XYZ file of N, CA and C in Angstrom:
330
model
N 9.502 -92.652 19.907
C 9.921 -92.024 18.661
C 10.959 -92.935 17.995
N 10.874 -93.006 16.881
C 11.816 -94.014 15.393
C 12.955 -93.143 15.458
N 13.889 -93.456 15.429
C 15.669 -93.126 14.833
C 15.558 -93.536 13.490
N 16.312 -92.268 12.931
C 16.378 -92.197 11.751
C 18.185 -91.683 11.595
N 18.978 -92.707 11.178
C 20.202 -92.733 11.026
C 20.314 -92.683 9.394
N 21.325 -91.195 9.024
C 21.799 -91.003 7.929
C 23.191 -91.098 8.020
N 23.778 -92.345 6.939
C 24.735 -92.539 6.588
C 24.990 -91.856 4.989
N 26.176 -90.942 4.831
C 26.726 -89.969 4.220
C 27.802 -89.802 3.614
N 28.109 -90.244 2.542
C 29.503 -89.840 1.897
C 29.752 -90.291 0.049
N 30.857 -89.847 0.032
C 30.829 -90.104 -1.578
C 31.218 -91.706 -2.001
N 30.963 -92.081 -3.259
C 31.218 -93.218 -3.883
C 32.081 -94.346 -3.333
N 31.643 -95.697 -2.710
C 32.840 -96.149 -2.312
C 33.508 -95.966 -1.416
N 32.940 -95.383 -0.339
C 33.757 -94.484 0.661
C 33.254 -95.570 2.212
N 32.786 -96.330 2.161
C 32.400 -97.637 2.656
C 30.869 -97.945 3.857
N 30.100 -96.812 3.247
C 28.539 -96.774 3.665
C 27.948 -97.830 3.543
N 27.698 -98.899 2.683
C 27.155 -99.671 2.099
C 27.753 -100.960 3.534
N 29.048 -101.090 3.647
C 29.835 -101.641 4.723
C 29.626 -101.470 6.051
N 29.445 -100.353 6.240
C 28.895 -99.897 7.669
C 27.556 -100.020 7.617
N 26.937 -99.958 7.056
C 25.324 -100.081 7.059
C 24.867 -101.782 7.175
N 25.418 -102.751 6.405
C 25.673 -104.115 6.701
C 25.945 -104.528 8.229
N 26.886 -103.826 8.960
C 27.264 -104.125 9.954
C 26.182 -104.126 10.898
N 26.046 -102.412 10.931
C 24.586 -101.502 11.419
C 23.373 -103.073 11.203
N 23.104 -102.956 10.704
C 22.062 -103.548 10.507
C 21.657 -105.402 10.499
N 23.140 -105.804 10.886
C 23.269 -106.896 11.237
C 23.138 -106.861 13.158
N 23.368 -106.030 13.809
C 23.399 -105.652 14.516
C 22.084 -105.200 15.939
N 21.503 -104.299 14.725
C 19.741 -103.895 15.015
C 19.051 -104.696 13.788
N 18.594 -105.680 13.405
C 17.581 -105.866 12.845
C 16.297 -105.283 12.552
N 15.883 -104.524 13.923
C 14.476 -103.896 13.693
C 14.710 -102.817 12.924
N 15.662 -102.266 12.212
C 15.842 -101.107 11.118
C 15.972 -101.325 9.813
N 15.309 -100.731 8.750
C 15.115 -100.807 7.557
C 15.980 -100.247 7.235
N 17.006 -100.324 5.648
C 17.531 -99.191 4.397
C 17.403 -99.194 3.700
N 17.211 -97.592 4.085
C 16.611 -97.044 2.402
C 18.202 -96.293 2.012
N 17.878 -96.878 0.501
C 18.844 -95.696 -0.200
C 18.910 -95.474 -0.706
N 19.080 -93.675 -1.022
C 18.776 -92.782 -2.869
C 19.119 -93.599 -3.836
N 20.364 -94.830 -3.942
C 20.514 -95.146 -4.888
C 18.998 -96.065 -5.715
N 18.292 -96.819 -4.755
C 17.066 -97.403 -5.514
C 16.221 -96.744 -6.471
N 16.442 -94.908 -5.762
C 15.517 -94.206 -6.365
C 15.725 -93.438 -7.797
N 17.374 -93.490 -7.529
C 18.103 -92.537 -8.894
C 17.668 -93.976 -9.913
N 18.043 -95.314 -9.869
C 18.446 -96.061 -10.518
C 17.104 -95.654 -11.593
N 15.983 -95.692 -11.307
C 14.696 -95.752 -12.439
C 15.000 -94.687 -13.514
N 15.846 -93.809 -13.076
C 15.959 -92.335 -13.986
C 16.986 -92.675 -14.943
N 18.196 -93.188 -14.310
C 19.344 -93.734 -15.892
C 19.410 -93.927 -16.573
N 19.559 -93.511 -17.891
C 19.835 -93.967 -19.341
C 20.309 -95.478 -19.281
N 20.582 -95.375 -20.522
C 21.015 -96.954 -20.720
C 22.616 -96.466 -20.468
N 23.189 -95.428 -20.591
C 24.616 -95.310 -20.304
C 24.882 -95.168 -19.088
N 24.463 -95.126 -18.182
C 24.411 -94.659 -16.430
C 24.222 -93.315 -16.355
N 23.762 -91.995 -16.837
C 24.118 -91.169 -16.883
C 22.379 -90.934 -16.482
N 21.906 -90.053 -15.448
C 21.345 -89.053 -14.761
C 21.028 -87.715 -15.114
N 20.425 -87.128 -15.334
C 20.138 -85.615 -15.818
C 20.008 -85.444 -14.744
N 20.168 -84.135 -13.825
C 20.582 -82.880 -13.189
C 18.488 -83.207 -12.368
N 17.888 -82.952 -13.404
C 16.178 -82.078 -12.799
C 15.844 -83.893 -12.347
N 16.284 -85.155 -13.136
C 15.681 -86.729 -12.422
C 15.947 -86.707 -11.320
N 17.813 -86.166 -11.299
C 18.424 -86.655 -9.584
C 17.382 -86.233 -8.635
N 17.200 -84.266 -8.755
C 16.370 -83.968 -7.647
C 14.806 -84.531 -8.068
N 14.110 -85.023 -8.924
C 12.913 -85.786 -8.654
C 12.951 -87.162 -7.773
N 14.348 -87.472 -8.203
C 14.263 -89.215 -7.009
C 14.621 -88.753 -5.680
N 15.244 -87.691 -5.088
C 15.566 -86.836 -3.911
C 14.222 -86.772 -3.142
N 13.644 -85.962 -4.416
C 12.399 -85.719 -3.516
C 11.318 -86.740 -3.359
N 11.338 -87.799 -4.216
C 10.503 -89.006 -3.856
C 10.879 -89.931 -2.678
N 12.090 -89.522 -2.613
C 12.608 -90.414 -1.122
C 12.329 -89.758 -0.016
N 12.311 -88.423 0.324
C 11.962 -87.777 1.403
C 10.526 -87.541 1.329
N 9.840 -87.640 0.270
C 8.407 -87.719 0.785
C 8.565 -89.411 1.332
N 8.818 -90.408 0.774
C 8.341 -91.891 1.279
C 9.548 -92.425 2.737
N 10.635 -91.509 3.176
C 10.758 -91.242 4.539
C 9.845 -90.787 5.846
N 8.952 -89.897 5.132
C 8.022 -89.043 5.778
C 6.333 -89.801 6.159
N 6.853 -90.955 5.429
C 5.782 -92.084 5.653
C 6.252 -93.491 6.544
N 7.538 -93.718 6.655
C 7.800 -94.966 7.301
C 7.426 -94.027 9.194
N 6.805 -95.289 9.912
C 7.205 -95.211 11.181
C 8.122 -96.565 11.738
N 9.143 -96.601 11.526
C 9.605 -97.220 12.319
C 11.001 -97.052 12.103
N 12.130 -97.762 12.744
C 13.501 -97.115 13.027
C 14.264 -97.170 11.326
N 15.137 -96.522 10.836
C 15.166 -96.569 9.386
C 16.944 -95.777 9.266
N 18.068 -96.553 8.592
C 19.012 -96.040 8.255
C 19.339 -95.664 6.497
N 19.318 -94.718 6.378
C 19.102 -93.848 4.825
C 21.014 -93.697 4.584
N 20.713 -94.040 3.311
C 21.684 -93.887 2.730
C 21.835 -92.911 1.858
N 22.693 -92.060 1.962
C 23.001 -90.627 0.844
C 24.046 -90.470 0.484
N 24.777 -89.892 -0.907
C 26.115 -89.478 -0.878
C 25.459 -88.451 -0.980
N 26.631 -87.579 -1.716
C 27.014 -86.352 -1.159
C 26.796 -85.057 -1.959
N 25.862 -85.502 -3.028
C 25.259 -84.144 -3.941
C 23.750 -83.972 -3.063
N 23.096 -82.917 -3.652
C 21.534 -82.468 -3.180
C 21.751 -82.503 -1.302
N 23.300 -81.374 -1.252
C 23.207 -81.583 -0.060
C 22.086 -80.853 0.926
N 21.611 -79.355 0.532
C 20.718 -78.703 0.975
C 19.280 -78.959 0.630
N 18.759 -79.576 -0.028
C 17.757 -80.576 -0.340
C 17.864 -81.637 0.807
N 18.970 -82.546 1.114
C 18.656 -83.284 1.794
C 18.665 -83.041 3.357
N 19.352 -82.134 3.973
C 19.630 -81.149 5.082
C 18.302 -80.357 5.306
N 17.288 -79.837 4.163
C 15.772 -79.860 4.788
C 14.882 -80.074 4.933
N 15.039 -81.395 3.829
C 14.568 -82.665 4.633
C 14.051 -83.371 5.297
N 15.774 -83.617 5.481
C 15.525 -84.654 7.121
C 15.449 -83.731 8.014
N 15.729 -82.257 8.037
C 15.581 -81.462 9.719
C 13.965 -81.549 9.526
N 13.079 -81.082 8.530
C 11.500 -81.626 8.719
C 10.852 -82.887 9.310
N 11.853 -83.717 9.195
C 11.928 -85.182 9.615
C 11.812 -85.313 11.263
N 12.289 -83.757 12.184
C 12.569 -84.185 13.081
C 11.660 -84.403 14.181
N 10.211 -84.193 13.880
C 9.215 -84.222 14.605
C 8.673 -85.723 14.646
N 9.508 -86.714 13.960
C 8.993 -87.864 13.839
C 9.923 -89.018 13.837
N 11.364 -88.276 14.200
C 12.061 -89.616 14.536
C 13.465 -88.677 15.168
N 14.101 -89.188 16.104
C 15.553 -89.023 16.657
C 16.427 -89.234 15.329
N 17.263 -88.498 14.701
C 18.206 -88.361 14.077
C 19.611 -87.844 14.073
N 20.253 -88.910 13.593
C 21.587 -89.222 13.731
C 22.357 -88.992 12.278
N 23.209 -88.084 12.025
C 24.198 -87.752 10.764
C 25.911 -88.784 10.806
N 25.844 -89.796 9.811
C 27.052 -89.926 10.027
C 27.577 -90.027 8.473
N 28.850 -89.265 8.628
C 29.665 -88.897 7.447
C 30.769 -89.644 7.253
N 30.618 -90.034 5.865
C 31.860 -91.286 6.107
C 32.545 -90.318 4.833
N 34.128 -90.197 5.058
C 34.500 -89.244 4.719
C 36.166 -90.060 3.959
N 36.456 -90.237 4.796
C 37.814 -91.347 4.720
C 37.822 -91.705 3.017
N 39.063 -91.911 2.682
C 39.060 -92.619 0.949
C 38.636 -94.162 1.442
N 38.585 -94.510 0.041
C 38.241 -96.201 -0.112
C 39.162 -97.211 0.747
N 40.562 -96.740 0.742
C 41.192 -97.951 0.659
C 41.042 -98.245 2.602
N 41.445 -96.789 3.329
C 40.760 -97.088 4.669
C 39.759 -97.329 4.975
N 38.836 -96.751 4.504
C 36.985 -97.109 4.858
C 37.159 -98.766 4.705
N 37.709 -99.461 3.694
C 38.065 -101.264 4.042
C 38.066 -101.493 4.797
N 39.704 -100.668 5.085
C 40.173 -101.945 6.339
C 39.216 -101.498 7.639
């Protein structure tokens, strides 16, 4: 069975950092992250409507539901119950791991 590691937290909060590490680390794991999927929906101002976010939500957890192999997902921290059922549907097809990076910016650095 594939591990499926979700890394979790708001803006800047240093996921992107830990996932580098992660993944310098295990090579055989892919990341995915909501941000690839929101990005197609943005205006030209950065700005997101409410009904796109949850359409790129749900395009990522259907194309989760298709990788087999080990995979660390990246999420912040809106569409939390959307993403909580999910990945528990997820669990018939890979070991999963929640990690919440919670800490402000300036510690998540150092």
């Amino acid at each position: 069975m594939n591990n499926l590691i979700v890394i979790c937290g708001p803006v800047a909060c240093g996921k992107s950092t830990l996932i580098k590490k992660l993944l310098s680390r295990h090579p055989d794991y892919i990341h995915v992250d909501i941000f690839d999927y929101i990005q197609k929906y943005k205006d030209e101002s950065g700005h997101i409507e409410p009904s796109d976010s949850l359409i790129a939500h749900k395009e990522l957890h259907r194309e989760l539901a298709k990788y087999d192999r080990n995979v660390i997902l990246e999420l912040g921290t809106n569409r939390e119950k959307l993403n909580i059922e999910s990945i528990n549907k997820l669990s018939d097809k890979f070991k999963i791991k929640i990690i919440f990076c919670l800490l402000n910016k300036k510690i998540c650095i150092e």
